[in-house]
mmCIF file of C-alpha atoms and ligand atoms in Angstrom:
data_model
loop_
_atom_site.group_PDB
_atom_site.id
_atom_site.type_symbol
_atom_site.label_atom_id
_atom_site.label_comp_id
_atom_site.label_asym_id
_atom_site.label_seq_id
_atom_site.Cartn_x
_atom_site.Cartn_y
_atom_site.Cartn_z
ATOM 1 C CA UNK A 1 -49.109 59.638 -57.156
ATOM 2 C CA UNK A 2 -51.949 57.851 -58.538
ATOM 3 C CA UNK A 3 -52.992 56.761 -61.886
ATOM 4 C CA UNK A 4 -56.534 58.016 -62.838
ATOM 5 C CA UNK A 5 -57.904 55.069 -65.263
ATOM 6 C CA UNK A 6 -61.603 56.134 -66.643
ATOM 7 C CA UNK A 7 -63.975 53.019 -67.902
ATOM 8 C CA UNK A 8 -61.702 50.935 -65.594
ATOM 9 C CA UNK A 9 -64.662 48.646 -64.815
ATOM 10 C CA UNK A 10 -65.005 47.967 -68.561
ATOM 11 C CA UNK A 11 -63.358 45.142 -70.709
ATOM 12 C CA UNK A 12 -59.922 46.702 -71.827
ATOM 13 C CA UNK A 13 -60.214 49.157 -68.268
ATOM 14 C CA UNK A 14 -60.499 46.261 -66.200
ATOM 15 C CA UNK A 15 -57.485 44.126 -67.529
ATOM 16 C CA UNK A 16 -55.081 47.259 -67.436
ATOM 17 C CA UNK A 17 -56.171 47.815 -63.755
ATOM 18 C CA UNK A 18 -55.070 44.293 -62.761
ATOM 19 C CA UNK A 19 -51.505 45.027 -64.872
ATOM 20 C CA UNK A 20 -50.777 48.256 -63.203
ATOM 21 C CA UNK A 21 -51.983 46.831 -59.975
ATOM 22 C CA UNK A 22 -49.643 44.252 -60.776
ATOM 23 C CA UNK A 23 -46.726 46.349 -61.112
ATOM 24 C CA UNK A 24 -47.116 48.553 -57.868
ATOM 25 C CA UNK A 25 -49.294 51.522 -59.345
ATOM 26 C CA UNK A 26 -51.894 53.052 -57.106
ATOM 27 C CA UNK A 27 -55.014 53.828 -59.553
ATOM 28 C CA UNK A 28 -58.292 55.291 -58.741
ATOM 29 C CA UNK A 29 -61.017 54.119 -60.904
ATOM 30 C CA UNK A 30 -63.604 56.574 -62.406
ATOM 31 C CA UNK A 31 -66.637 54.448 -64.135
ATOM 32 C CA UNK A 32 -70.673 55.194 -64.281
ATOM 33 C CA UNK A 33 -71.267 51.536 -65.242
ATOM 34 C CA UNK A 34 -73.026 52.372 -68.484
ATOM 35 C CA UNK A 35 -71.460 49.523 -70.136
ATOM 36 C CA UNK A 36 -70.156 47.223 -67.144
ATOM 37 C CA UNK A 37 -71.070 46.300 -63.581
ATOM 38 C CA UNK A 38 -69.216 46.253 -59.975
ATOM 39 C CA UNK A 39 -68.605 42.712 -60.326
ATOM 40 C CA UNK A 40 -65.864 44.004 -62.719
ATOM 41 C CA UNK A 41 -64.500 45.770 -59.689
ATOM 42 C CA UNK A 42 -64.378 42.771 -57.696
ATOM 43 C CA UNK A 43 -62.808 40.447 -59.835
ATOM 44 C CA UNK A 44 -59.827 43.316 -60.510
ATOM 45 C CA UNK A 45 -59.671 43.200 -56.512
ATOM 46 C CA UNK A 46 -59.390 38.941 -56.315
ATOM 47 C CA UNK A 47 -56.890 38.911 -59.369
ATOM 48 C CA UNK A 48 -54.595 41.483 -57.826
ATOM 49 C CA UNK A 49 -55.107 41.010 -54.366
ATOM 50 C CA UNK A 50 -55.133 44.908 -53.817
ATOM 51 C CA UNK A 51 -57.313 47.543 -53.233
ATOM 52 C CA UNK A 52 -58.139 51.148 -55.124
ATOM 53 C CA UNK A 53 -60.448 54.013 -54.575
ATOM 54 C CA UNK A 54 -63.426 53.433 -57.006
ATOM 55 C CA UNK A 55 -65.644 56.800 -57.877
ATOM 56 C CA UNK A 56 -68.846 55.989 -59.619
ATOM 57 C CA UNK A 57 -70.102 58.662 -62.175
ATOM 58 C CA UNK A 58 -70.124 60.017 -65.115
ATOM 59 C CA UNK A 59 -66.881 61.772 -66.673
ATOM 60 C CA UNK A 60 -69.192 64.840 -67.801
ATOM 61 C CA UNK A 61 -69.748 65.368 -63.793
ATOM 62 C CA UNK A 62 -67.659 68.604 -63.588
ATOM 63 C CA UNK A 63 -67.999 68.643 -60.095
ATOM 64 C CA UNK A 64 -66.915 65.330 -59.095
ATOM 65 C CA UNK A 65 -63.514 65.072 -61.750
ATOM 66 C CA UNK A 66 -63.180 67.962 -59.739
ATOM 67 C CA UNK A 67 -63.279 66.587 -56.239
ATOM 68 C CA UNK A 68 -61.598 63.417 -57.840
ATOM 69 C CA UNK A 69 -58.603 65.426 -58.451
ATOM 70 C CA UNK A 70 -58.798 67.407 -55.116
ATOM 71 C CA UNK A 71 -58.908 64.178 -52.905
ATOM 72 C CA UNK A 72 -56.008 62.707 -55.254
ATOM 73 C CA UNK A 73 -52.803 63.541 -56.158
ATOM 74 C CA UNK A 74 -53.505 62.502 -59.805
ATOM 75 C CA UNK A 75 -50.225 62.184 -62.109
ATOM 76 C CA UNK A 76 -51.925 60.459 -65.230
ATOM 77 C CA UNK A 77 -54.699 59.511 -66.697
ATOM 78 C CA UNK A 78 -55.451 56.292 -68.656
ATOM 79 C CA UNK A 79 -58.487 57.424 -70.508
ATOM 80 C CA UNK A 80 -60.747 54.509 -71.577
ATOM 81 C CA UNK A 81 -64.563 55.712 -70.911
ATOM 82 C CA UNK A 82 -66.272 56.158 -73.716
ATOM 83 C CA UNK A 83 -69.240 54.227 -75.623
ATOM 84 C CA UNK A 84 -68.111 52.057 -78.559
ATOM 85 C CA UNK A 85 -70.785 50.146 -80.710
ATOM 86 C CA UNK A 86 -70.664 51.468 -84.401
ATOM 87 C CA UNK A 87 -74.262 50.756 -85.128
ATOM 88 C CA UNK A 88 -75.607 52.336 -82.398
ATOM 89 C CA UNK A 89 -73.526 55.564 -83.026
ATOM 90 C CA UNK A 90 -75.353 55.921 -86.084
ATOM 91 C CA UNK A 91 -78.587 55.629 -84.394
ATOM 92 C CA UNK A 92 -77.480 58.103 -81.435
ATOM 93 C CA UNK A 93 -74.820 60.193 -83.281
ATOM 94 C CA UNK A 94 -75.339 63.478 -80.600
ATOM 95 C CA UNK A 95 -75.290 60.813 -77.546
ATOM 96 C CA UNK A 96 -71.606 59.672 -79.085
ATOM 97 C CA UNK A 97 -70.292 63.098 -79.554
ATOM 98 C CA UNK A 98 -71.506 63.949 -76.198
ATOM 99 C CA UNK A 99 -70.211 61.565 -74.495
ATOM 100 C CA UNK A 100 -66.523 60.743 -75.914
ATOM 101 C CA UNK A 101 -65.849 63.979 -77.006
ATOM 102 C CA UNK A 102 -67.312 66.349 -74.527
ATOM 103 C CA UNK A 103 -66.451 63.552 -71.777
ATOM 104 C CA UNK A 104 -62.735 64.190 -73.123
ATOM 105 C CA UNK A 105 -62.738 67.603 -72.933
ATOM 106 C CA UNK A 106 -64.197 67.548 -69.189
ATOM 107 C CA UNK A 107 -61.408 65.558 -68.080
ATOM 108 C CA UNK A 108 -58.608 67.710 -70.160
ATOM 109 C CA UNK A 109 -60.366 70.907 -68.640
ATOM 110 C CA UNK A 110 -59.632 69.276 -64.921
ATOM 111 C CA UNK A 111 -56.288 67.802 -65.983
ATOM 112 C CA UNK A 112 -55.269 71.474 -66.833
ATOM 113 C CA UNK A 113 -56.926 72.929 -63.831
ATOM 114 C CA UNK A 114 -55.226 70.581 -61.597
ATOM 115 C CA UNK A 115 -51.477 70.610 -63.505
ATOM 116 C CA UNK A 116 -51.793 67.036 -64.059
ATOM 117 C CA UNK A 117 -50.067 66.469 -67.884
ATOM 118 C CA UNK A 118 -50.146 62.585 -68.738
ATOM 119 C CA UNK A 119 -52.811 61.043 -70.949
ATOM 120 C CA UNK A 120 -52.906 57.725 -72.249
ATOM 121 C CA UNK A 121 -55.743 57.461 -74.741
ATOM 122 C CA UNK A 122 -58.068 54.447 -76.421
ATOM 123 C CA UNK A 123 -57.643 54.988 -80.175
ATOM 124 C CA UNK A 124 -58.976 52.496 -82.544
ATOM 125 C CA UNK A 125 -57.521 51.183 -85.969
ATOM 126 C CA UNK A 126 -60.988 52.508 -86.968
ATOM 127 C CA UNK A 127 -59.064 55.665 -87.839
ATOM 128 C CA UNK A 128 -57.437 54.117 -90.808
ATOM 129 C CA UNK A 129 -60.744 54.461 -92.713
ATOM 130 C CA UNK A 130 -61.453 52.262 -95.173
ATOM 131 C CA UNK A 131 -58.649 53.051 -98.282
ATOM 132 C CA UNK A 132 -55.271 52.888 -96.686
ATOM 133 C CA UNK A 133 -53.130 50.086 -97.601
ATOM 134 C CA UNK A 134 -52.598 47.040 -95.265
ATOM 135 C CA UNK A 135 -50.191 46.483 -92.970
ATOM 136 C CA UNK A 136 -51.285 50.589 -91.472
ATOM 137 C CA UNK A 137 -48.578 52.329 -90.247
ATOM 138 C CA UNK A 138 -49.543 55.420 -87.853
ATOM 139 C CA UNK A 139 -48.459 58.155 -90.451
ATOM 140 C CA UNK A 140 -51.208 57.491 -92.805
ATOM 141 C CA UNK A 141 -54.170 59.443 -92.865
ATOM 142 C CA UNK A 142 -57.311 59.157 -91.063
ATOM 143 C CA UNK A 143 -60.969 59.403 -91.545
ATOM 144 C CA UNK A 144 -63.670 57.716 -90.479
ATOM 145 C CA UNK A 145 -67.099 56.207 -91.744
ATOM 146 C CA UNK A 146 -69.352 56.592 -88.996
ATOM 147 C CA UNK A 147 -70.228 58.696 -85.675
ATOM 148 C CA UNK A 148 -68.037 56.760 -83.230
ATOM 149 C CA UNK A 149 -64.854 56.753 -85.326
ATOM 150 C CA UNK A 150 -65.406 60.395 -86.189
ATOM 151 C CA UNK A 151 -65.092 60.600 -81.623
ATOM 152 C CA UNK A 152 -61.754 58.694 -82.327
ATOM 153 C CA UNK A 153 -60.243 60.697 -84.932
ATOM 154 C CA UNK A 154 -61.690 64.205 -83.334
ATOM 155 C CA UNK A 155 -60.049 63.068 -79.759
ATOM 156 C CA UNK A 156 -56.735 62.487 -81.382
ATOM 157 C CA UNK A 157 -56.745 66.021 -82.812
ATOM 158 C CA UNK A 158 -57.700 67.709 -79.735
ATOM 159 C CA UNK A 159 -54.599 65.877 -77.639
ATOM 160 C CA UNK A 160 -52.560 66.877 -80.250
ATOM 161 C CA UNK A 161 -53.395 69.872 -80.379
ATOM 162 C CA UNK A 162 -53.354 70.024 -76.498
ATOM 163 C CA UNK A 163 -49.738 69.034 -76.707
ATOM 164 C CA UNK A 164 -49.160 71.700 -79.333
ATOM 165 C CA UNK A 165 -50.327 74.495 -76.802
ATOM 166 C CA UNK A 166 -48.499 72.780 -73.599
ATOM 167 C CA UNK A 167 -45.316 71.394 -74.223
ATOM 168 C CA UNK A 168 -44.990 70.004 -70.954
ATOM 169 C CA UNK A 169 -48.064 67.610 -71.925
ATOM 170 C CA UNK A 170 -47.833 64.207 -72.835
ATOM 171 C CA UNK A 171 -50.216 62.052 -74.692
ATOM 172 C CA UNK A 172 -50.100 58.727 -76.325
ATOM 173 C CA UNK A 173 -52.783 57.895 -78.727
ATOM 174 C CA UNK A 174 -52.753 54.179 -78.803
ATOM 175 C CA UNK A 175 -54.508 52.507 -81.773
ATOM 176 C CA UNK A 176 -55.833 49.295 -80.945
ATOM 177 C CA UNK A 177 -56.201 46.914 -83.497
ATOM 178 C CA UNK A 178 -59.092 43.738 -82.282
ATOM 179 C CA UNK A 179 -59.018 42.591 -78.677
ATOM 180 C CA UNK A 180 -60.049 39.396 -77.731
ATOM 181 C CA UNK A 181 -59.317 37.069 -74.867
ATOM 182 C CA UNK A 182 -59.804 37.487 -71.286
ATOM 183 C CA UNK A 183 -57.923 37.309 -68.111
ATOM 184 C CA UNK A 184 -55.983 33.720 -67.536
ATOM 185 C CA UNK A 185 -57.645 33.198 -64.233
ATOM 186 C CA UNK A 186 -61.230 33.356 -65.674
ATOM 187 C CA UNK A 187 -62.570 35.811 -63.617
ATOM 188 C CA UNK A 188 -62.807 38.846 -65.653
ATOM 189 C CA UNK A 189 -63.589 39.171 -69.352
ATOM 190 C CA UNK A 190 -65.896 40.661 -71.935
ATOM 191 C CA UNK A 191 -69.457 40.877 -71.022
ATOM 192 C CA UNK A 192 -71.238 42.646 -73.801
ATOM 193 C CA UNK A 193 -75.038 43.706 -73.011
ATOM 194 C CA UNK A 194 -77.630 42.400 -75.754
ATOM 195 C CA UNK A 195 -76.907 41.320 -78.971
ATOM 196 C CA UNK A 196 -73.171 41.324 -79.852
ATOM 197 C CA UNK A 197 -71.682 43.364 -82.825
ATOM 198 C CA UNK A 198 -68.304 41.910 -82.479
ATOM 199 C CA UNK A 199 -67.179 38.333 -83.776
ATOM 200 C CA UNK A 200 -65.532 36.923 -80.530
ATOM 201 C CA UNK A 201 -68.832 37.444 -78.006
ATOM 202 C CA UNK A 202 -71.242 36.287 -80.908
ATOM 203 C CA UNK A 203 -68.649 33.058 -81.309
ATOM 204 C CA UNK A 204 -68.811 32.596 -77.311
ATOM 205 C CA UNK A 205 -72.591 32.813 -77.396
ATOM 206 C CA UNK A 206 -72.460 29.883 -80.274
ATOM 207 C CA UNK A 207 -69.974 28.104 -78.400
ATOM 208 C CA UNK A 208 -72.193 28.143 -75.066
ATOM 209 C CA UNK A 209 -75.396 27.196 -76.937
ATOM 210 C CA UNK A 210 -77.433 30.245 -76.528
ATOM 211 C CA UNK A 211 -77.129 31.059 -80.222
ATOM 212 C CA UNK A 212 -77.381 28.416 -82.866
ATOM 213 C CA UNK A 213 -75.247 29.367 -85.255
ATOM 214 C CA UNK A 214 -72.840 32.344 -86.298
ATOM 215 C CA UNK A 215 -73.385 34.460 -89.673
ATOM 216 C CA UNK A 216 -69.881 34.621 -91.509
ATOM 217 C CA UNK A 217 -70.281 38.159 -93.053
ATOM 218 C CA UNK A 218 -68.639 37.635 -96.549
ATOM 219 C CA UNK A 219 -67.307 34.335 -98.173
ATOM 220 C CA UNK A 220 -66.084 36.518 -101.620
ATOM 221 C CA UNK A 221 -63.092 38.929 -100.327
ATOM 222 C CA UNK A 222 -59.639 38.452 -101.491
ATOM 223 C CA UNK A 223 -58.070 37.078 -98.476
ATOM 224 C CA UNK A 224 -57.127 33.551 -97.577
ATOM 225 C CA UNK A 225 -60.365 31.847 -97.399
ATOM 226 C CA UNK A 226 -62.761 34.490 -98.557
ATOM 227 C CA UNK A 227 -63.435 35.643 -94.941
ATOM 228 C CA UNK A 228 -62.695 38.864 -93.468
ATOM 229 C CA UNK A 229 -59.155 39.121 -91.980
ATOM 230 C CA UNK A 230 -58.237 40.888 -88.494
ATOM 231 C CA UNK A 231 -55.369 41.387 -86.326
ATOM 232 C CA UNK A 232 -56.652 39.856 -83.211
ATOM 233 C CA UNK A 233 -54.911 41.168 -80.050
ATOM 234 C CA UNK A 234 -55.130 39.081 -76.191
ATOM 235 C CA UNK A 235 -56.585 42.047 -73.908
ATOM 236 C CA UNK A 236 -53.399 41.152 -71.466
ATOM 237 C CA UNK A 237 -51.033 42.005 -74.256
ATOM 238 C CA UNK A 238 -53.058 45.379 -75.219
ATOM 239 C CA UNK A 239 -53.295 45.821 -71.190
ATOM 240 C CA UNK A 240 -49.040 45.677 -71.270
ATOM 241 C CA UNK A 241 -49.124 48.288 -74.092
ATOM 242 C CA UNK A 242 -50.886 50.636 -71.933
ATOM 243 C CA UNK A 243 -48.026 50.187 -69.101
ATOM 244 C CA UNK A 244 -45.230 50.732 -71.788
ATOM 245 C CA UNK A 245 -47.136 53.729 -73.058
ATOM 246 C CA UNK A 246 -47.058 55.418 -69.454
ATOM 247 C CA UNK A 247 -43.629 54.621 -68.950
ATOM 248 C CA UNK A 248 -42.761 56.313 -72.152
ATOM 249 C CA UNK A 249 -45.090 59.324 -71.213
ATOM 250 C CA UNK A 250 -43.404 59.749 -67.843
ATOM 251 C CA UNK A 251 -40.131 60.616 -69.917
ATOM 252 C CA UNK A 252 -41.226 62.243 -72.760
ATOM 253 C CA UNK A 253 -43.373 65.300 -73.397
ATOM 254 C CA UNK A 254 -45.554 65.148 -76.681
ATOM 255 C CA UNK A 255 -48.420 63.314 -78.824
ATOM 256 C CA UNK A 256 -47.365 59.989 -79.926
ATOM 257 C CA UNK A 257 -49.951 57.686 -82.012
ATOM 258 C CA UNK A 258 -48.438 53.907 -81.640
ATOM 259 C CA UNK A 259 -50.594 50.738 -82.989
ATOM 260 C CA UNK A 260 -51.527 47.667 -80.829
ATOM 261 C CA UNK A 261 -51.745 44.670 -82.710
ATOM 262 C CA UNK A 262 -49.869 41.709 -83.656
ATOM 263 C CA UNK A 263 -49.138 42.476 -87.104
ATOM 264 C CA UNK A 264 -50.358 39.081 -87.970
ATOM 265 C CA UNK A 265 -53.991 38.734 -89.755
ATOM 266 C CA UNK A 266 -56.743 35.810 -89.026
ATOM 267 C CA UNK A 267 -59.516 34.999 -91.219
ATOM 268 C CA UNK A 268 -62.689 34.397 -89.819
ATOM 269 C CA UNK A 269 -63.275 30.720 -90.167
ATOM 270 C CA UNK A 270 -59.448 30.536 -89.030
ATOM 271 C CA UNK A 271 -60.632 32.069 -86.053
ATOM 272 C CA UNK A 272 -63.740 29.326 -85.650
ATOM 273 C CA UNK A 273 -60.932 26.449 -86.034
ATOM 274 C CA UNK A 274 -58.977 28.097 -83.219
ATOM 275 C CA UNK A 275 -62.055 28.652 -80.832
ATOM 276 C CA UNK A 276 -63.462 24.897 -81.783
ATOM 277 C CA UNK A 277 -59.940 23.714 -80.954
ATOM 278 C CA UNK A 278 -59.465 25.548 -77.744
ATOM 279 C CA UNK A 279 -62.970 25.000 -76.448
ATOM 280 C CA UNK A 280 -63.735 21.670 -77.390
ATOM 281 C CA UNK A 281 -67.129 22.923 -78.426
ATOM 282 C CA UNK A 282 -68.520 23.219 -82.143
ATOM 283 C CA UNK A 283 -69.194 26.581 -83.579
ATOM 284 C CA UNK A 284 -71.343 26.359 -86.550
ATOM 285 C CA UNK A 285 -71.885 28.847 -88.759
ATOM 286 C CA UNK A 286 -73.320 29.840 -92.338
ATOM 287 C CA UNK A 287 -72.365 32.356 -94.925
ATOM 288 C CA UNK A 288 -74.175 35.924 -94.969
ATOM 289 C CA UNK A 289 -73.764 38.217 -97.281
ATOM 290 C CA UNK A 290 -70.770 41.323 -96.629
ATOM 291 C CA UNK A 291 -71.685 43.743 -93.505
ATOM 292 C CA UNK A 292 -71.965 46.987 -94.659
ATOM 293 C CA UNK A 293 -68.253 49.388 -93.531
ATOM 294 C CA UNK A 294 -66.501 46.100 -93.341
ATOM 295 C CA UNK A 295 -63.263 45.877 -95.144
ATOM 296 C CA UNK A 296 -61.518 42.805 -96.223
ATOM 297 C CA UNK A 297 -58.383 42.645 -94.325
ATOM 298 C CA UNK A 298 -56.918 44.957 -91.654
ATOM 299 C CA UNK A 299 -53.649 44.053 -89.929
ATOM 300 C CA UNK A 300 -51.057 46.387 -88.120
ATOM 301 C CA UNK A 301 -47.256 47.650 -88.728
ATOM 302 C CA UNK A 302 -46.211 47.234 -85.418
ATOM 303 C CA UNK A 303 -42.375 47.979 -85.500
ATOM 304 C CA UNK A 304 -43.183 51.579 -83.768
ATOM 305 C CA UNK A 305 -44.580 50.181 -80.536
ATOM 306 C CA UNK A 306 -41.393 48.010 -80.290
ATOM 307 C CA UNK A 307 -39.192 50.957 -81.137
ATOM 308 C CA UNK A 308 -40.604 53.674 -79.306
ATOM 309 C CA UNK A 309 -42.350 51.581 -76.145
ATOM 310 C CA UNK A 310 -40.191 48.337 -76.304
ATOM 311 C CA UNK A 311 -43.341 46.621 -76.517
ATOM 312 C CA UNK A 312 -44.902 43.759 -78.553
ATOM 313 C CA UNK A 313 -47.692 41.063 -78.102
ATOM 314 C CA UNK A 314 -46.576 37.713 -76.465
ATOM 315 C CA UNK A 315 -49.606 35.687 -76.925
ATOM 316 C CA UNK A 316 -51.217 34.003 -80.100
ATOM 317 C CA UNK A 317 -54.579 33.417 -81.444
ATOM 318 C CA UNK A 318 -54.839 29.855 -79.891
ATOM 319 C CA UNK A 319 -53.915 31.559 -76.195
ATOM 320 C CA UNK A 320 -56.623 34.055 -76.834
ATOM 321 C CA UNK A 321 -59.217 31.215 -77.697
ATOM 322 C CA UNK A 322 -58.183 29.337 -74.471
ATOM 323 C CA UNK A 323 -58.461 32.339 -72.310
ATOM 324 C CA UNK A 324 -61.526 33.555 -73.786
ATOM 325 C CA UNK A 325 -63.194 29.926 -73.471
ATOM 326 C CA UNK A 326 -62.343 29.659 -69.828
ATOM 327 C CA UNK A 327 -63.926 33.039 -69.010
ATOM 328 C CA UNK A 328 -67.031 32.888 -71.227
ATOM 329 C CA UNK A 329 -67.775 28.607 -70.288
ATOM 330 C CA UNK A 330 -67.115 28.583 -67.034
ATOM 331 C CA UNK A 331 -70.262 27.334 -64.844
HETATM 332 P P1 NAD B 1 -66.254 48.886 -72.290
HETATM 333 O O1 NAD B 1 -67.572 49.359 -73.351
HETATM 334 O O2 NAD B 1 -66.110 47.695 -71.700
HETATM 335 O O3 NAD B 1 -65.689 49.579 -71.317
HETATM 336 C C1 NAD B 1 -65.821 51.214 -71.457
HETATM 337 C C2 NAD B 1 -66.155 51.728 -70.033
HETATM 338 O O4 NAD B 1 -66.359 53.047 -70.074
HETATM 339 C C3 NAD B 1 -67.306 51.147 -69.170
HETATM 340 O O5 NAD B 1 -67.029 50.493 -68.183
HETATM 341 C C4 NAD B 1 -68.364 52.137 -69.153
HETATM 342 O O6 NAD B 1 -69.301 52.063 -67.955
HETATM 343 C C5 NAD B 1 -67.391 53.362 -69.115
HETATM 344 N N1 NAD B 1 -68.150 54.919 -69.523
HETATM 345 C C6 NAD B 1 -68.794 54.952 -70.555
HETATM 346 N N2 NAD B 1 -69.205 56.265 -70.768
HETATM 347 C C7 NAD B 1 -68.704 57.227 -69.660
HETATM 348 C C8 NAD B 1 -68.920 58.163 -68.917
HETATM 349 N N3 NAD B 1 -69.395 59.472 -69.585
HETATM 350 N N4 NAD B 1 -68.400 58.219 -67.561
HETATM 351 C C9 NAD B 1 -68.162 57.319 -67.108
HETATM 352 N N5 NAD B 1 -67.760 56.120 -67.285
HETATM 353 C C10 NAD B 1 -68.058 55.942 -68.750
HETATM 354 O O7 NAD B 1 -65.240 49.131 -73.379
HETATM 355 P P2 NAD B 1 -63.821 48.686 -73.740
HETATM 356 O O8 NAD B 1 -63.688 47.834 -74.682
HETATM 357 O O9 NAD B 1 -62.932 48.139 -72.669
HETATM 358 O O10 NAD B 1 -63.036 49.900 -74.243
HETATM 359 C C11 NAD B 1 -62.659 50.924 -73.812
HETATM 360 C C12 NAD B 1 -61.985 51.985 -74.531
HETATM 361 O O11 NAD B 1 -60.954 51.394 -76.112
HETATM 362 C C13 NAD B 1 -63.188 52.606 -75.358
HETATM 363 O O12 NAD B 1 -62.813 53.877 -75.544
HETATM 364 C C14 NAD B 1 -63.297 52.248 -77.032
HETATM 365 O O13 NAD B 1 -63.774 52.943 -78.250
HETATM 366 C C15 NAD B 1 -61.856 51.695 -77.421
HETATM 367 N N6 NAD B 1 -61.520 50.809 -77.935
HETATM 368 C C16 NAD B 1 -62.157 49.103 -77.820
HETATM 369 C C17 NAD B 1 -62.083 48.652 -78.884
HETATM 370 C C18 NAD B 1 -62.616 47.205 -78.546
HETATM 371 O O14 NAD B 1 -62.852 46.422 -79.735
HETATM 372 N N7 NAD B 1 -62.902 46.743 -77.353
HETATM 373 C C19 NAD B 1 -61.083 48.907 -80.044
HETATM 374 C C20 NAD B 1 -60.688 49.994 -80.259
HETATM 375 C C21 NAD B 1 -60.678 51.105 -79.467
HETATM 376 N N1 UFG B 2 -67.634 39.082 -88.353
HETATM 377 C C1 UFG B 2 -68.718 37.866 -88.401
HETATM 378 N N2 UFG B 2 -69.900 37.886 -87.725
HETATM 379 C C2 UFG B 2 -69.914 38.301 -87.098
HETATM 380 C C3 UFG B 2 -69.239 39.508 -86.635
HETATM 381 C C4 UFG B 2 -68.311 39.919 -87.123
HETATM 382 O O1 UFG B 2 -68.147 37.613 -89.598
HETATM 383 O O2 UFG B 2 -71.152 37.991 -86.216
HETATM 384 C C5 UFG B 2 -66.860 38.917 -89.060
HETATM 385 C C6 UFG B 2 -66.580 40.661 -89.645
HETATM 386 O O3 UFG B 2 -67.114 40.701 -90.898
HETATM 387 C C7 UFG B 2 -65.029 40.805 -89.544
HETATM 388 C C8 UFG B 2 -64.305 40.436 -88.170
HETATM 389 O O4 UFG B 2 -65.576 39.163 -88.163
HETATM 390 O O5 UFG B 2 -64.321 40.262 -90.731
HETATM 391 C C9 UFG B 2 -64.066 41.053 -87.071
HETATM 392 O O6 UFG B 2 -65.500 41.516 -86.860
HETATM 393 P P1 UFG B 2 -65.742 42.845 -85.495
HETATM 394 O O7 UFG B 2 -66.809 43.330 -85.431
HETATM 395 O O8 UFG B 2 -65.446 41.955 -84.161
HETATM 396 O O9 UFG B 2 -64.539 43.681 -85.810
HETATM 397 P P2 UFG B 2 -64.285 44.666 -86.879
HETATM 398 O O10 UFG B 2 -62.881 44.810 -87.221
HETATM 399 O O11 UFG B 2 -65.408 45.070 -87.274
HETATM 400 O O12 UFG B 2 -64.158 46.334 -85.591
HETATM 401 C C10 UFG B 2 -63.890 46.647 -84.431
HETATM 402 C C11 UFG B 2 -64.586 47.557 -83.622
HETATM 403 C C12 UFG B 2 -64.373 48.830 -83.791
HETATM 404 C C13 UFG B 2 -63.109 48.891 -84.399
HETATM 405 C C14 UFG B 2 -62.038 47.779 -84.991
HETATM 406 C C15 UFG B 2 -60.922 48.152 -85.279
HETATM 407 O O13 UFG B 2 -66.189 46.976 -84.126
HETATM 408 O O14 UFG B 2 -65.148 49.422 -83.336
HETATM 409 O O15 UFG B 2 -62.391 46.500 -84.252
HETATM 410 O O16 UFG B 2 -60.535 48.210 -83.477
HETATM 411 F F1 UFG B 2 -62.689 50.190 -84.880
#
């Protein structure tokens, strides 16, 4: 039996593929390289010293999906494939709804046809919206302020509906907080196309000298030093959370929603200081106005992940910065 990893050439999918192969799982990757490249697949092979099947194509291509499920005995799908840039989703809402929601529906239809009943889904802390108190617990109401966020809210509802209709289906909806870091080998990591929206890839480009400074969005929040606070989580910890979710889903039916974070908040200035220490490079910054749509602080209540999945994050912010710098600043 195999595990299909959609979006497995991407940032989180590639790290999860490495962890799955390391545990002896047989995996198949499907990716259309819309935000990744074949190099990542080479990286997975190099680190794991294992082989796997790869299908290049779009998850909305029903004929391709049917072929993937006909040619393999797929027990579970870990579903990472999706578009994820918040600003772009505001510019191109139809593209985001089509790719993320229609893509997920195509996979679920094919799973139904081939009697595959486990899905682990990449949701996001963005579904907590802007007015829940911190720390966020899984039972809080969900909402969104942009099309990307709505795709996550809707897909969560779709999976809950699937589990309601089919009592043999298992879905684990993993709400990621802020994944950063890279594999400790320095072979795979995050490689965003164009100007990064997220802070860590931006810091990397400042530390490497490509940009001359970081804009710190807001220094007047009600936080430890006035800058935004987030729950950064090492991508390898996050990957291990998927293995724990898969083990859980193999034994339980129904839908469960679980936060994957560390439960600790780090401010922008604390992150910059940690990166400078880990990399030995300066990260000059200037204060800029608050970014529209940002909240002051966001971190997870991680008790459900520990209780239900027996999983908790192992790495701290210094590990995340050190591993990131090893990947990003290599020659
Ligand atoms: P990523 O862009 O690096 O990886 C996504 C992969 O999916 C890419 O390789 C891309 O080529 C592929 N893909 C996209 N649309 C596809 C399609 N129609 N058919 C086939 N492949 C397709 O992103 P990531 O950071 O690894 O994120 C993975 C998932 O986690 C996404 O669903 C994202 O929304 C979610 N998520 C990410 C973060 C984060 O900060 N990185 C936070 C919360 C949730
Ligand atoms: N920030 C800066 N300068 C930058 C970029 C970011 O100061 O150039 C600040 C932000 O204001 C925020 C913090 O750094 O305080 C983190 O910002 P990111 O853009 O890295 O992350 P967000 O928490 O805003 O959002 C990310 C993803 C969302 C996802 C959310 C929760 O972009 O899609 O994490 O998982 F929903």
